[in-house]
Amino acid sequence: MRSIIGCACRRRADGGIVRPAVVATAAITGICFLMLAVASAATLPAGYWTTAAETVLVAYTREKNLSPDEFVPFLTYVDREGRPRAPFFDGFIMTPTIQTFAGWEENLFRSGIMLSAVDEAAGRVARLFPGLPPFRVYVAIANLEGATGEERAQNARHFIDNVRRRFAAAGYKHIQLAGFYWHQEGLRDPVSYEAARLTAGYLHSLAGSPPLEQPRLQLLWIPYDFGHPNRPQVRDWAQGNLPLDAVWLQPNFLWAERSGYDKQDLDETARFAQSQGVPIEIEFDGGVFTTGWKASRYHHYLVSGLTYGYIALPLTYYEGAGALLSAARSPLSFLRQLYEETYAFARNHYVPRSFILGGRWLGPGSEHFEAARSLQFLADAFLPLGLWLGRTDKPEAVQSLRLVEPDPNQSYWLVLTFRAGASPESQAEGVITITTQDGDSVEIGRYPLDGELHTRWYTIPGELLRQGVPPVPTSRLVYPIHFSTPVELHASWLRSDQWVMRWDAQAARFWDSVDPEAFVAQEGRLLPGVRFDAATNRVHWSGMDDSQPLLVSIETTSGWSRVYTLPPELTDGSGQGSFSLTDLPDDATVTSVYAQPVRLPFHTVFGAEGDTAAPWRRPGIALQPGEAWAFAGKPVGVTRKLVGQQGRILLSAPATGTPYRVLILFAGVTGNVRWSLQPAAAPTGKQDAPVSKAPLASGRLNPADTELSLLLSEAGNYELILEGGEVQLREAWLFPAADQVEPDIP
């Protein structure tokens, strides 16, 4: 069964707006429950909605009900030591598990679990954060019987009356009954449809009794979208014919391993939901911990929230089998990052960034060392997602790493900080190889054997990761990485090349106020990344290649911006460095900084993450999503990367004083496609109107064409418009033309 969190608005017949609470829902495989984010909903369209200020969650596992202690990381954001830092979810949808279906009403009111456990946890939170309103709960109406809609609605009325009576008598002090949740996820048959309609009417005839209840009790519904069977009923709701108070649509995008689910397209679902004034559910389960492509699909939900604007809508969150609780408590930084990113997303402070796998092994801050040591003798099948030492290796003399479950649809940067002495064979350089899934050993780079500390970046192309992998993998993907000469490994990281390292002032202020030691706040400190210190006007970075010049761009509120090419001498062997902005105007406030080694190309795999939305791909290449685009293919494999049909591609070349060349690969061209390149407005976070100027270049694509190469002679923003046919996009690169070094494209 599936459950979700969320809330939406319904337009009344008199033209007014019903303003329900926002609900966060959590459900567990086998046993379910929903969590809700509670806030006021605003009018459509999406740009006018307000983000939930507070949010809450309830979760159960197949084996046991959650205790009050286990509810705390849902009611509050907790740091890595488990200390509550700020309110999180503030509403719950309580749903039955397989085991509690028969006795659902009794289980709701059992001491120490369910409503009782939420109330106790909420009491602890209320003492930590005085002034919080009661946490809202929504109870699932499940297990209805009856041959007609009226008979089922009669049973629903009986259940509602019993729950209200028992809730009032229970003496809860920190939770409030806000309404009910229609547990049936499809209303396609007339009996179910009528039962839901009549039940909503009954609820609306009741007057809630504050403070134990909301003044107006609501009925929520979260239909699934797999195969699109519930869209007629969603349209009915949008037209005011189905009197439910709030509806969220399940994209069902996370579960592509299930039969037929690979056809689910998150972007198409989001566009449909947007057209009906319906938010979507954010879906999460434990598979993101062990399956690389599934972790990327969860990332896609978050990035697409910015692309389509639903981050600012009241949302529901499906939390499967206690997975978010596991992420909150995980000692592994990558898994912990999932919890932190979800919290930032719920607060509308999410900034797209690469999920970073790996960790420091030696020296101060080596939080992964003991975990790595304890796991290095486990079988590959049990290693968590990430980078791990070889089974017999010690960090002082590493011969191999295990790369476990990357997303084969992407390419990665392997970032290593190491020291390697001369080899017994008197080699001038060491060689790093990776073993593909079909057994090939492929060189991915070389490293100096001079006994000095170095930080270097190495490319792991998606083509290598996909080699020998079926469209839907049936076993775990583990890639041995081998060093020809042992290295003293200080740090090893893996990050997607889809994202440029970026510091954002608003996000930095957010994490400074909530949890400055959060994993996502460590970029530019312990993690590869960049940051800005306003007190000293200095840019700092960590994990950068010490053999390359560094490209750093500054953007400010006043419009002043600057791109710097910094010499490699500013980066030490540990990958860290800094420089001062001595030319920053007095009236300029830095809003963002990006950085990466200057010779690296900007790379985009179309459709890999969040439809490659333009506002978060600068500099680089972005697809501006529209109605004509759709994903194709299985979750893994060359077909997954394809999006189709005509549209706009935005290009942003940095001001480095050198021209850039853009190279776009096609998997197919149908018809006679016309293309034109023209200047474009700077990305603003919305769909930008083209600048009215004559094309800089134009031409046609024929069915035999597999690529398009264009020279961008000046820095700036460009728009490549495709019209008149259909194209399937694969990948694109933007690289310095002066270097005359094109990417190695298969």
XYZ file of C-alpha atoms in Angstrom:
746
model
C 0.000 0.000 0.000
C 1.121 3.536 -0.616
C 0.721 6.644 1.498
C 1.735 10.266 1.305
C 1.849 13.719 2.915
C 0.320 16.831 1.606
C -2.473 19.267 1.043
C -3.969 21.298 -1.737
C -6.672 23.891 -2.251
C -10.070 23.375 -3.824
C -12.055 26.188 -5.381
C -15.538 26.429 -3.902
C -18.643 26.873 -6.001
C -18.944 30.445 -4.720
C -15.487 31.269 -6.070
C -13.751 31.241 -2.703
C -10.788 29.111 -1.737
C -10.797 26.299 0.783
C -7.559 26.656 2.740
C -6.723 23.343 4.347
C -3.621 22.514 6.334
C -0.608 21.108 4.547
C -0.094 17.468 5.377
C 3.079 15.425 5.432
C 2.503 11.700 5.221
C 4.763 8.781 5.866
C 4.046 5.174 5.034
C 5.992 2.022 5.630
C 6.200 -1.052 3.463
C 3.936 -3.665 4.955
C 2.720 -1.251 7.544
C 1.768 2.203 6.640
C 1.365 5.608 8.019
C 1.444 9.065 6.537
C 3.120 12.236 7.695
C 1.961 15.755 7.028
C 3.429 19.193 6.729
C 0.987 21.670 8.146
C 0.663 25.208 6.860
C -1.797 27.470 5.113
C -2.294 26.844 1.425
C -2.642 29.766 -0.935
C -4.177 30.297 -4.335
C -2.966 28.809 -7.571
C -0.834 29.012 -9.658
C 2.204 27.502 -7.999
C 4.156 30.745 -7.859
C 1.694 32.114 -5.330
C 1.659 29.217 -2.896
C 3.476 29.552 0.403
C 5.795 26.911 1.800
C 4.879 25.118 4.977
C 6.482 26.798 7.959
C 6.352 23.678 10.100
C 5.983 19.965 9.419
C 5.567 16.604 11.236
C 5.690 12.844 10.627
C 4.627 9.465 12.011
C 6.167 6.126 10.965
C 5.861 2.429 11.694
C 7.876 -0.562 10.553
C 6.750 -4.059 9.735
C 8.254 -5.440 12.932
C 7.108 -2.878 15.500
C 5.358 0.380 16.131
C 7.513 3.442 16.561
C 8.260 4.667 20.040
C 8.068 8.315 21.106
C 11.877 8.481 20.809
C 11.646 7.382 17.183
C 9.094 10.066 16.374
C 11.371 12.901 17.484
C 13.502 13.025 14.250
C 10.244 13.556 12.346
C 8.787 16.204 14.632
C 12.112 18.032 14.752
C 15.203 18.181 12.604
C 17.932 16.442 14.622
C 21.675 16.834 14.139
C 24.119 13.961 13.757
C 24.278 13.607 17.550
C 20.501 13.247 17.698
C 19.930 16.685 19.229
C 16.745 18.485 18.123
C 17.563 21.700 16.281
C 14.336 22.972 14.703
C 10.715 21.921 14.092
C 10.222 19.618 11.121
C 6.984 17.902 10.049
C 3.947 19.120 11.946
C 1.151 16.857 10.747
C 0.569 13.124 10.405
C -1.677 10.885 8.378
C -2.117 7.774 10.481
C -2.692 4.694 8.314
C -3.024 1.000 9.180
C -0.423 -1.632 8.481
C -1.134 -5.068 7.105
C -0.943 -6.364 10.658
C -3.241 -3.716 12.140
C -5.895 -3.559 9.438
C -8.426 -5.698 11.288
C -8.081 -3.857 14.585
C -7.316 -0.443 13.144
C -9.496 1.626 15.470
C -8.258 -0.171 18.591
C -4.622 0.134 17.551
C -4.974 3.880 17.080
C -5.676 4.339 20.779
C -3.349 1.740 22.289
C -1.101 3.091 25.011
C 2.513 3.843 24.048
C 2.081 3.623 20.266
C 0.226 5.374 17.452
C -1.566 8.509 18.669
C -0.244 8.088 22.198
C 3.364 7.912 20.990
C 2.934 10.958 18.757
C 1.435 12.926 21.631
C 4.299 12.038 23.983
C 6.943 12.928 21.375
C 5.090 16.152 20.578
C 5.129 17.043 24.265
C 8.909 16.756 24.348
C 9.184 18.932 21.259
C 6.809 21.518 22.719
C 9.081 21.884 25.746
C 12.086 22.416 23.474
C 10.307 24.874 21.194
C 7.702 26.777 23.226
C 4.859 28.337 21.307
C 4.469 25.620 18.664
C 0.837 24.892 17.781
C -0.473 21.363 18.393
C 0.650 18.755 15.885
C -2.159 17.874 13.520
C -3.186 14.279 12.884
C -5.333 12.854 10.110
C -6.720 9.345 10.588
C -7.127 6.928 7.675
C -10.635 5.673 6.964
C -9.865 2.078 6.022
C -11.459 -1.341 5.929
C -14.811 -0.123 4.628
C -17.382 -2.738 3.632
C -20.665 -2.436 1.806
C -22.248 -3.155 -1.552
C -23.270 0.446 -2.195
C -21.682 3.844 -1.746
C -24.255 4.688 0.922
C -23.453 1.527 2.927
C -19.704 2.264 2.869
C -20.294 5.909 3.741
C -22.456 4.780 6.663
C -19.547 2.659 7.945
C -17.221 5.635 7.453
C -19.556 7.872 9.474
C -19.604 5.309 12.282
C -15.774 5.177 12.274
C -15.489 8.977 12.247
C -17.860 9.322 15.179
C -15.994 6.681 17.204
C -12.583 8.237 16.528
C -13.792 11.701 17.519
C -15.342 10.395 20.725
C -12.278 8.370 21.732
C -9.877 11.131 20.729
C -11.727 13.594 22.972
C -11.644 11.144 25.871
C -7.951 10.234 25.489
C -6.624 13.422 27.053
C -3.990 14.179 24.408
C -2.335 17.518 25.091
C -0.063 18.099 22.107
C -1.909 16.759 19.068
C -5.060 17.946 17.346
C -7.479 15.965 15.178
C -7.500 17.829 11.857
C -9.480 15.389 9.768
C -9.398 12.052 7.988
C -7.641 10.401 5.057
C -9.432 8.358 2.395
C -7.334 5.213 2.460
C -8.461 3.802 -0.895
C -6.015 5.083 -3.521
C -8.366 4.769 -6.485
C -11.927 6.036 -6.881
C -12.629 4.654 -10.328
C -15.608 2.466 -9.490
C -18.939 4.230 -8.833
C -19.380 2.677 -5.380
C -16.043 3.970 -4.047
C -16.538 7.361 -5.683
C -19.972 7.781 -4.112
C -18.723 6.617 -0.709
C -15.943 9.218 -0.719
C -18.306 11.952 -1.894
C -20.871 11.197 0.819
C -18.188 10.906 3.510
C -16.747 14.294 2.591
C -20.228 15.786 2.820
C -20.722 14.285 6.261
C -17.396 15.622 7.528
C -18.219 19.088 6.239
C -21.526 19.011 8.099
C -19.675 18.642 11.399
C -18.278 21.408 13.539
C -14.869 20.680 15.018
C -14.301 21.259 18.727
C -11.144 23.334 19.323
C -8.610 22.936 20.792
C -8.893 19.131 20.495
C -10.014 19.436 16.866
C -9.633 21.804 13.962
C -12.748 23.950 13.501
C -13.306 22.339 10.078
C -12.513 18.664 9.724
C -11.046 17.753 6.341
C -10.948 14.700 4.086
C -7.681 14.091 2.234
C -6.912 11.799 -0.711
C -3.650 10.683 -2.363
C -4.323 8.659 -5.536
C -1.611 6.750 -7.361
C -0.651 7.679 -10.929
C 0.844 4.411 -12.197
C -0.847 3.921 -15.557
C -2.835 7.174 -15.025
C -6.088 5.447 -13.950
C -7.114 8.113 -11.433
C -6.716 11.197 -13.596
C -10.439 11.501 -14.438
C -11.184 11.684 -10.713
C -8.395 14.233 -10.191
C -9.971 16.339 -12.946
C -13.340 15.965 -11.216
C -11.782 17.295 -8.023
C -10.179 20.207 -9.844
C -13.563 21.100 -11.364
C -15.265 21.060 -7.966
C -17.264 17.862 -8.554
C -15.501 15.729 -5.935
C -15.729 17.548 -2.579
C -12.487 16.342 -0.991
C -10.479 19.035 0.773
C -7.016 18.156 -0.479
C -5.559 15.900 -3.157
C -1.955 14.942 -3.927
C -0.888 12.795 -6.860
C 1.628 9.975 -6.421
C 4.189 10.033 -9.263
C 5.246 6.417 -8.491
C 8.563 7.326 -10.142
C 10.773 5.826 -7.433
C 9.835 2.189 -8.028
C 11.025 1.569 -11.574
C 12.108 -1.953 -10.616
C 8.428 -2.944 -10.415
C 6.774 -4.299 -13.526
C 5.702 -1.431 -15.776
C 6.739 1.303 -13.352
C 9.728 2.264 -15.488
C 7.211 3.985 -17.784
C 6.300 6.460 -15.044
C 7.612 9.929 -15.873
C 7.927 12.260 -12.887
C 8.077 15.336 -15.091
C 4.929 14.417 -17.020
C 3.087 13.688 -13.757
C 4.238 17.008 -12.322
C 3.024 18.859 -15.413
C -0.377 17.146 -15.266
C -0.712 17.824 -11.546
C 0.237 21.442 -12.132
C -2.457 21.755 -14.810
C -5.083 20.575 -12.303
C -3.909 22.642 -9.337
C -2.803 19.488 -7.502
C 0.528 19.062 -5.673
C 2.440 15.785 -5.790
C 3.802 13.395 -3.221
C 7.543 13.187 -2.525
C 8.354 9.465 -2.403
C 11.162 7.892 -0.392
C 12.063 4.431 0.821
C 15.053 2.357 1.940
C 15.967 1.474 -1.641
C 17.719 4.839 -1.971
C 20.340 3.548 0.521
C 21.348 0.571 -1.568
C 20.512 1.358 -5.199
C 22.325 4.148 -7.009
C 19.766 4.826 -9.719
C 17.021 4.930 -7.081
C 18.955 7.486 -5.003
C 19.218 9.597 -8.155
C 15.488 9.258 -8.708
C 14.861 10.657 -5.241
C 17.250 13.477 -6.115
C 15.113 14.003 -9.230
C 12.042 14.643 -7.042
C 13.910 17.405 -5.205
C 15.475 19.060 -8.250
C 12.188 18.898 -10.159
C 10.555 20.701 -7.252
C 12.534 23.741 -8.358
C 12.054 23.132 -12.066
C 8.261 22.943 -11.835
C 7.784 25.052 -8.722
C 6.164 22.443 -6.512
C 8.774 22.972 -3.794
C 6.654 26.009 -2.826
C 3.408 24.000 -2.683
C 1.955 22.107 0.267
C 3.293 18.583 -0.259
C 2.900 15.078 1.066
C 5.933 12.889 1.799
C 5.816 9.126 1.505
C 8.347 7.655 3.900
C 8.699 3.916 3.399
C 9.565 1.471 6.153
C 11.215 3.963 8.487
C 13.763 4.940 5.849
C 13.904 8.628 6.732
C 14.442 7.731 10.382
C 17.329 5.471 9.313
C 18.825 8.319 7.292
C 18.580 10.690 10.259
C 20.474 8.249 12.480
C 22.985 6.956 9.943
C 26.711 7.386 10.706
C 27.327 7.326 6.945
C 27.393 10.854 5.603
C 25.773 10.094 2.266
C 22.726 8.554 3.926
C 22.575 11.355 6.466
C 22.655 13.817 3.547
C 19.299 12.441 2.346
C 17.668 13.435 5.645
C 19.253 16.892 5.587
C 18.301 17.543 1.968
C 14.705 16.538 2.704
C 14.558 18.986 5.603
C 15.969 21.819 3.476
C 13.482 20.994 0.724
C 10.555 21.108 3.172
C 11.746 24.567 4.229
C 12.200 25.821 0.642
C 15.952 26.236 1.202
C 17.016 23.350 -0.994
C 19.940 24.020 -3.333
C 20.659 21.338 -5.973
C 24.006 19.720 -5.398
C 25.658 16.444 -6.166
C 25.160 13.663 -3.680
C 28.707 13.044 -2.443
C 29.807 9.473 -1.823
C 32.870 8.503 0.173
C 34.675 10.104 3.068
C 37.912 10.977 4.759
C 39.964 8.027 5.862
C 42.921 9.488 7.769
C 43.672 12.521 9.905
C 41.344 14.941 11.695
C 37.683 14.530 10.868
C 38.071 10.982 9.523
C 34.529 10.035 10.424
C 34.398 7.149 7.946
C 37.606 5.436 8.982
C 36.212 3.125 11.667
C 33.116 2.371 9.593
C 35.351 1.501 6.647
C 37.635 -0.670 8.774
C 34.675 -2.599 10.197
C 33.163 -3.185 6.783
C 36.187 -3.964 4.664
C 35.888 -7.714 5.271
C 32.185 -7.894 4.415
C 31.059 -9.352 1.128
C 30.437 -6.783 -1.610
C 26.728 -7.571 -1.464
C 26.507 -6.065 2.031
C 28.532 -2.902 1.539
C 26.486 0.301 1.778
C 26.241 2.626 -1.184
C 29.456 4.630 -1.528
C 33.240 4.261 -1.709
C 34.888 1.675 0.538
C 38.337 0.292 1.156
C 39.242 -2.994 -0.433
C 38.770 -5.997 1.806
C 42.438 -6.394 2.664
C 43.547 -2.774 2.405
C 44.518 -0.344 5.126
C 44.301 3.427 4.557
C 48.086 3.687 4.987
C 48.641 1.478 1.908
C 45.543 1.264 -0.266
C 45.629 -1.000 -3.284
C 41.923 -0.904 -4.145
C 38.558 0.707 -3.449
C 35.062 -0.598 -3.948
C 32.650 1.776 -5.685
C 29.238 0.496 -4.627
C 26.032 1.371 -6.475
C 26.669 4.605 -8.357
C 23.921 5.629 -10.774
C 25.010 4.232 -14.168
C 23.005 6.945 -15.942
C 25.539 9.557 -14.838
C 29.242 10.274 -15.080
C 31.271 11.066 -11.967
C 34.361 12.808 -10.685
C 36.491 10.606 -8.453
C 38.270 13.029 -6.099
C 41.287 11.567 -4.289
C 43.647 13.042 -1.702
C 46.654 10.745 -1.403
C 50.393 10.322 -1.122
C 52.317 7.749 -3.170
C 56.014 6.930 -3.050
C 58.241 5.488 -5.738
C 57.223 2.048 -6.951
C 59.527 -0.980 -6.671
C 59.333 -1.236 -10.477
C 60.615 2.366 -10.816
C 57.448 3.478 -12.584
C 57.191 7.194 -13.287
C 53.434 7.194 -12.623
C 50.844 5.041 -10.972
C 47.799 3.872 -12.917
C 44.186 3.813 -11.672
C 41.800 1.343 -13.300
C 38.148 0.465 -12.823
C 36.619 -2.942 -13.548
C 33.318 -2.815 -15.408
C 30.372 -5.153 -14.844
C 31.442 -7.340 -17.755
C 34.966 -7.701 -16.393
C 36.950 -5.198 -18.462
C 39.737 -3.324 -16.660
C 39.814 0.268 -17.948
C 42.327 2.979 -17.088
C 40.717 6.151 -15.713
C 43.843 8.107 -14.805
C 47.422 8.303 -13.544
C 48.991 9.681 -10.394
C 52.460 10.933 -9.371
C 54.834 8.755 -7.363
C 56.773 11.572 -5.709
C 55.905 11.047 -2.041
C 54.010 14.375 -1.919
C 50.416 14.944 -0.876
C 48.109 15.539 -3.870
C 44.423 16.003 -4.633
C 43.369 14.916 -8.117
C 40.133 14.538 -10.083
C 39.504 11.522 -12.327
C 36.564 10.951 -14.685
C 34.429 7.818 -14.406
C 32.175 7.965 -17.499
C 28.638 6.661 -17.337
C 29.408 4.573 -20.418
C 31.831 2.519 -18.303
C 29.361 2.177 -15.457
C 26.623 0.976 -17.833
C 28.857 -1.515 -19.609
C 27.458 -4.983 -18.987
C 24.508 -3.675 -16.930
C 20.951 -4.789 -17.835
C 18.203 -2.141 -18.192
C 16.909 -3.076 -14.731
C 19.792 -4.492 -12.641
C 19.003 -7.697 -10.790
C 22.120 -7.631 -8.599
C 24.145 -4.960 -6.843
C 26.591 -2.930 -8.906
C 30.083 -3.014 -7.369
C 33.089 -1.645 -9.269
C 36.636 -2.428 -8.057
C 39.000 0.544 -8.424
C 42.645 -0.549 -8.460
C 45.880 1.395 -7.793
C 48.933 -0.057 -9.523
C 51.107 1.215 -6.667
C 49.691 1.431 -3.109
C 48.735 4.918 -1.946
C 48.354 6.479 1.465
C 44.738 7.526 1.110
C 43.605 10.590 3.034
C 40.233 11.109 1.368
C 38.188 9.680 -1.471
C 35.003 11.198 -2.799
C 32.663 10.532 -5.679
C 30.425 13.307 -6.993
C 28.213 13.563 -10.063
C 29.604 15.740 -12.835
C 26.061 17.056 -13.412
C 26.594 19.825 -10.863
C 29.169 22.578 -10.544
C 30.348 23.215 -6.990
C 28.320 26.178 -5.759
C 27.904 28.233 -2.582
C 24.574 29.985 -2.070
C 24.267 32.792 0.495
C 20.652 32.071 1.400
C 21.265 28.365 1.888
C 24.407 29.113 3.928
C 22.442 31.398 6.262
C 19.784 28.727 6.606
C 22.231 26.017 7.669
C 24.170 28.400 9.937
C 20.929 29.039 11.825
C 19.855 25.378 11.974
C 22.914 23.114 11.984
C 26.299 24.471 10.815
C 27.809 20.999 11.286
C 25.387 19.364 8.860
C 26.958 17.271 6.130
C 25.558 19.548 3.426
C 26.993 22.597 5.241
C 30.523 21.177 5.091
C 31.129 21.767 1.389
C 34.243 23.866 1.037
C 35.372 22.778 4.505
C 35.683 19.007 4.935
C 33.870 18.183 1.699
C 34.840 19.068 -1.870
C 33.244 22.429 -2.544
C 33.475 26.179 -2.237
C 32.283 28.752 0.315
C 32.467 32.479 0.968
C 33.373 34.208 4.246
C 31.693 37.625 4.266
C 33.622 38.738 7.361
C 36.949 38.527 5.514
C 35.785 38.737 1.880
C 37.582 35.466 1.193
C 36.594 32.521 -0.974
C 37.602 29.125 0.456
C 37.581 25.742 -1.236
C 38.249 22.124 -0.430
C 38.817 18.998 -2.510
C 40.083 20.838 -5.598
C 42.625 19.432 -8.040
C 46.046 20.849 -7.048
C 47.428 20.409 -10.572
C 44.931 22.644 -12.380
C 44.019 26.332 -12.412
C 40.719 26.995 -10.658
C 37.692 28.695 -12.204
C 35.840 30.818 -9.617
C 32.808 32.986 -10.346
C 31.295 35.601 -8.016
C 27.730 36.923 -8.277
C 26.316 39.768 -6.160
C 23.042 41.535 -5.389
C 24.195 44.727 -7.121
C 24.734 42.992 -10.456
C 28.521 43.141 -10.177
C 30.035 39.771 -11.093
C 33.482 38.501 -11.863
C 35.116 35.287 -13.075
C 38.634 34.498 -11.853
C 41.109 31.965 -13.180
C 43.354 31.207 -10.226
C 46.764 29.517 -10.460
C 47.149 25.965 -9.128
C 49.667 27.227 -6.542
C 46.737 28.560 -4.479
C 45.536 24.972 -3.897
C 47.645 22.852 -1.569
C 48.089 19.093 -1.724
C 45.079 18.529 0.544
C 42.905 20.264 -2.058
C 42.296 23.345 0.097
C 42.945 26.999 -0.600
C 41.520 30.511 -0.499
C 41.843 33.957 -2.007
C 40.630 37.442 -1.106
C 38.143 39.494 -3.145
C 40.103 42.718 -2.999
C 38.110 44.240 -5.866
C 34.645 43.597 -4.412
C 32.695 46.904 -4.510
C 31.536 48.300 -1.186
C 27.885 48.134 -2.208
C 28.057 44.528 -3.465
C 26.811 41.592 -1.383
C 27.927 38.175 -2.603
C 24.962 35.912 -3.324
C 26.649 32.931 -4.937
C 30.038 31.481 -5.786
C 30.818 28.585 -8.090
C 34.150 26.851 -8.642
C 35.687 23.955 -10.511
C 39.017 23.072 -12.124
C 39.240 25.264 -15.201
C 39.967 22.617 -17.807
C 37.023 20.403 -16.896
C 34.053 20.447 -19.262
C 30.535 21.217 -18.141
C 28.546 18.068 -18.804
C 24.806 17.391 -18.868
C 23.012 14.075 -19.257
C 19.564 15.173 -20.379
C 16.901 13.851 -18.083
C 19.280 12.411 -15.495
C 18.292 14.782 -12.707
C 15.272 17.029 -12.511
C 14.962 17.679 -16.249
C 18.223 19.687 -16.139
C 16.406 22.929 -15.318
C 18.121 26.074 -16.489
C 18.282 28.219 -13.337
C 20.453 25.642 -11.588
C 22.812 24.809 -14.459
C 24.780 28.025 -14.823
C 27.363 27.844 -16.237
C 26.682 24.863 -18.454
C 23.867 23.313 -20.460
C 20.227 22.967 -19.497
C 17.028 21.690 -20.990
C 14.121 24.065 -20.441
C 11.273 21.577 -19.813
C 8.011 21.907 -21.650
C 4.945 19.908 -22.643
C 6.729 18.259 -25.561
C 9.458 16.609 -23.502
C 9.115 13.097 -22.106
C 11.481 10.480 -20.734
C 11.990 7.119 -22.365
C 13.462 3.806 -21.330
C 14.376 1.747 -18.310
C 15.929 3.155 -15.112
C 19.402 2.063 -16.215
C 20.802 1.860 -19.715
C 21.310 4.138 -22.653
C 17.593 4.594 -23.283
C 16.973 6.138 -19.858
C 18.907 9.245 -20.814
C 16.668 10.148 -23.707
C 14.105 12.894 -23.714
C 12.180 13.679 -26.819
C 10.738 16.296 -29.087
C 11.316 19.893 -29.950
C 12.130 22.560 -27.403
C 14.766 24.871 -25.970
C 18.263 24.183 -24.703
C 19.937 26.942 -22.713
C 23.707 27.413 -22.775
C 25.731 29.553 -20.394
C 29.422 30.085 -21.193
C 31.612 31.518 -18.400
C 33.653 34.699 -18.904
C 37.095 33.117 -18.825
C 38.452 35.001 -21.820
C 38.355 31.922 -24.025
C 35.669 30.676 -26.431
C 33.674 27.579 -25.573
C 32.387 24.841 -27.828
C 29.081 23.095 -27.186
C 28.623 19.531 -28.389
C 25.159 17.946 -28.252
C 24.593 14.248 -28.963
C 21.336 12.913 -30.375
C 20.031 9.362 -30.129
C 17.569 9.965 -32.928
C 16.191 12.631 -35.253
C 12.758 12.302 -36.855
C 11.689 14.607 -39.655
C 13.494 17.724 -40.788
C 14.382 19.524 -37.567
C 15.305 23.208 -37.750
C 17.698 24.673 -35.200
C 18.750 28.231 -34.406
C 21.163 29.713 -31.878
C 20.401 33.120 -30.398
C 21.232 35.197 -27.308
C 19.043 34.492 -24.295
C 18.145 36.331 -21.121
C 19.954 35.340 -17.956
C 18.218 32.462 -16.134
C 15.924 33.772 -13.396
C 14.258 30.673 -12.010
C 11.278 31.036 -14.359
C 10.844 30.206 -18.013
C 12.635 33.055 -19.702
C 11.313 34.717 -22.808
C 13.837 34.687 -25.663
C 15.698 37.898 -26.343
C 14.422 39.406 -29.562
C 17.545 39.233 -31.695
C 18.481 37.684 -35.003
C 19.887 34.139 -34.803
C 23.642 33.863 -34.466
C 23.564 30.618 -36.420
C 20.951 28.259 -37.837
C 20.621 25.042 -39.765
C 18.792 21.737 -40.084
C 19.177 18.281 -38.589
C 18.616 15.205 -40.693
C 17.724 11.676 -39.518
C 21.332 10.584 -40.039
C 22.723 13.288 -37.711
C 24.008 12.170 -34.323
C 25.573 15.377 -33.028
C 25.632 19.150 -33.307
C 28.770 21.196 -32.557
C 28.656 24.986 -32.126
C 31.254 27.580 -31.182
C 30.322 30.196 -28.560
C 32.881 32.887 -29.203
C 31.835 35.104 -26.290
C 30.734 34.544 -22.725
C 27.021 34.805 -22.002
C 23.685 33.048 -22.154
C 22.442 31.448 -25.346
C 19.352 29.601 -26.468
C 19.334 26.717 -28.928
C 15.818 26.322 -30.347
C 14.751 23.069 -32.030
C 11.627 23.117 -34.213
C 9.801 21.172 -36.861
C 10.417 17.559 -35.907
C 11.435 15.327 -33.068
C 14.821 14.743 -31.476
C 15.994 12.433 -28.753
C 18.698 14.084 -26.678
C 21.487 12.134 -25.039
C 24.264 14.272 -23.596
C 25.921 17.643 -24.035
C 29.307 19.167 -23.201
C 30.550 22.721 -22.943
C 34.343 22.825 -22.992
C 37.076 25.439 -23.562
C 37.628 25.591 -27.299
C 41.130 27.055 -26.916
C 42.349 23.867 -25.238
C 41.399 21.856 -28.332
C 40.669 18.952 -26.017
C 37.260 17.485 -26.641
C 35.681 15.004 -24.221
C 36.192 11.318 -24.889
C 32.792 10.485 -26.360
C 31.934 6.909 -27.203
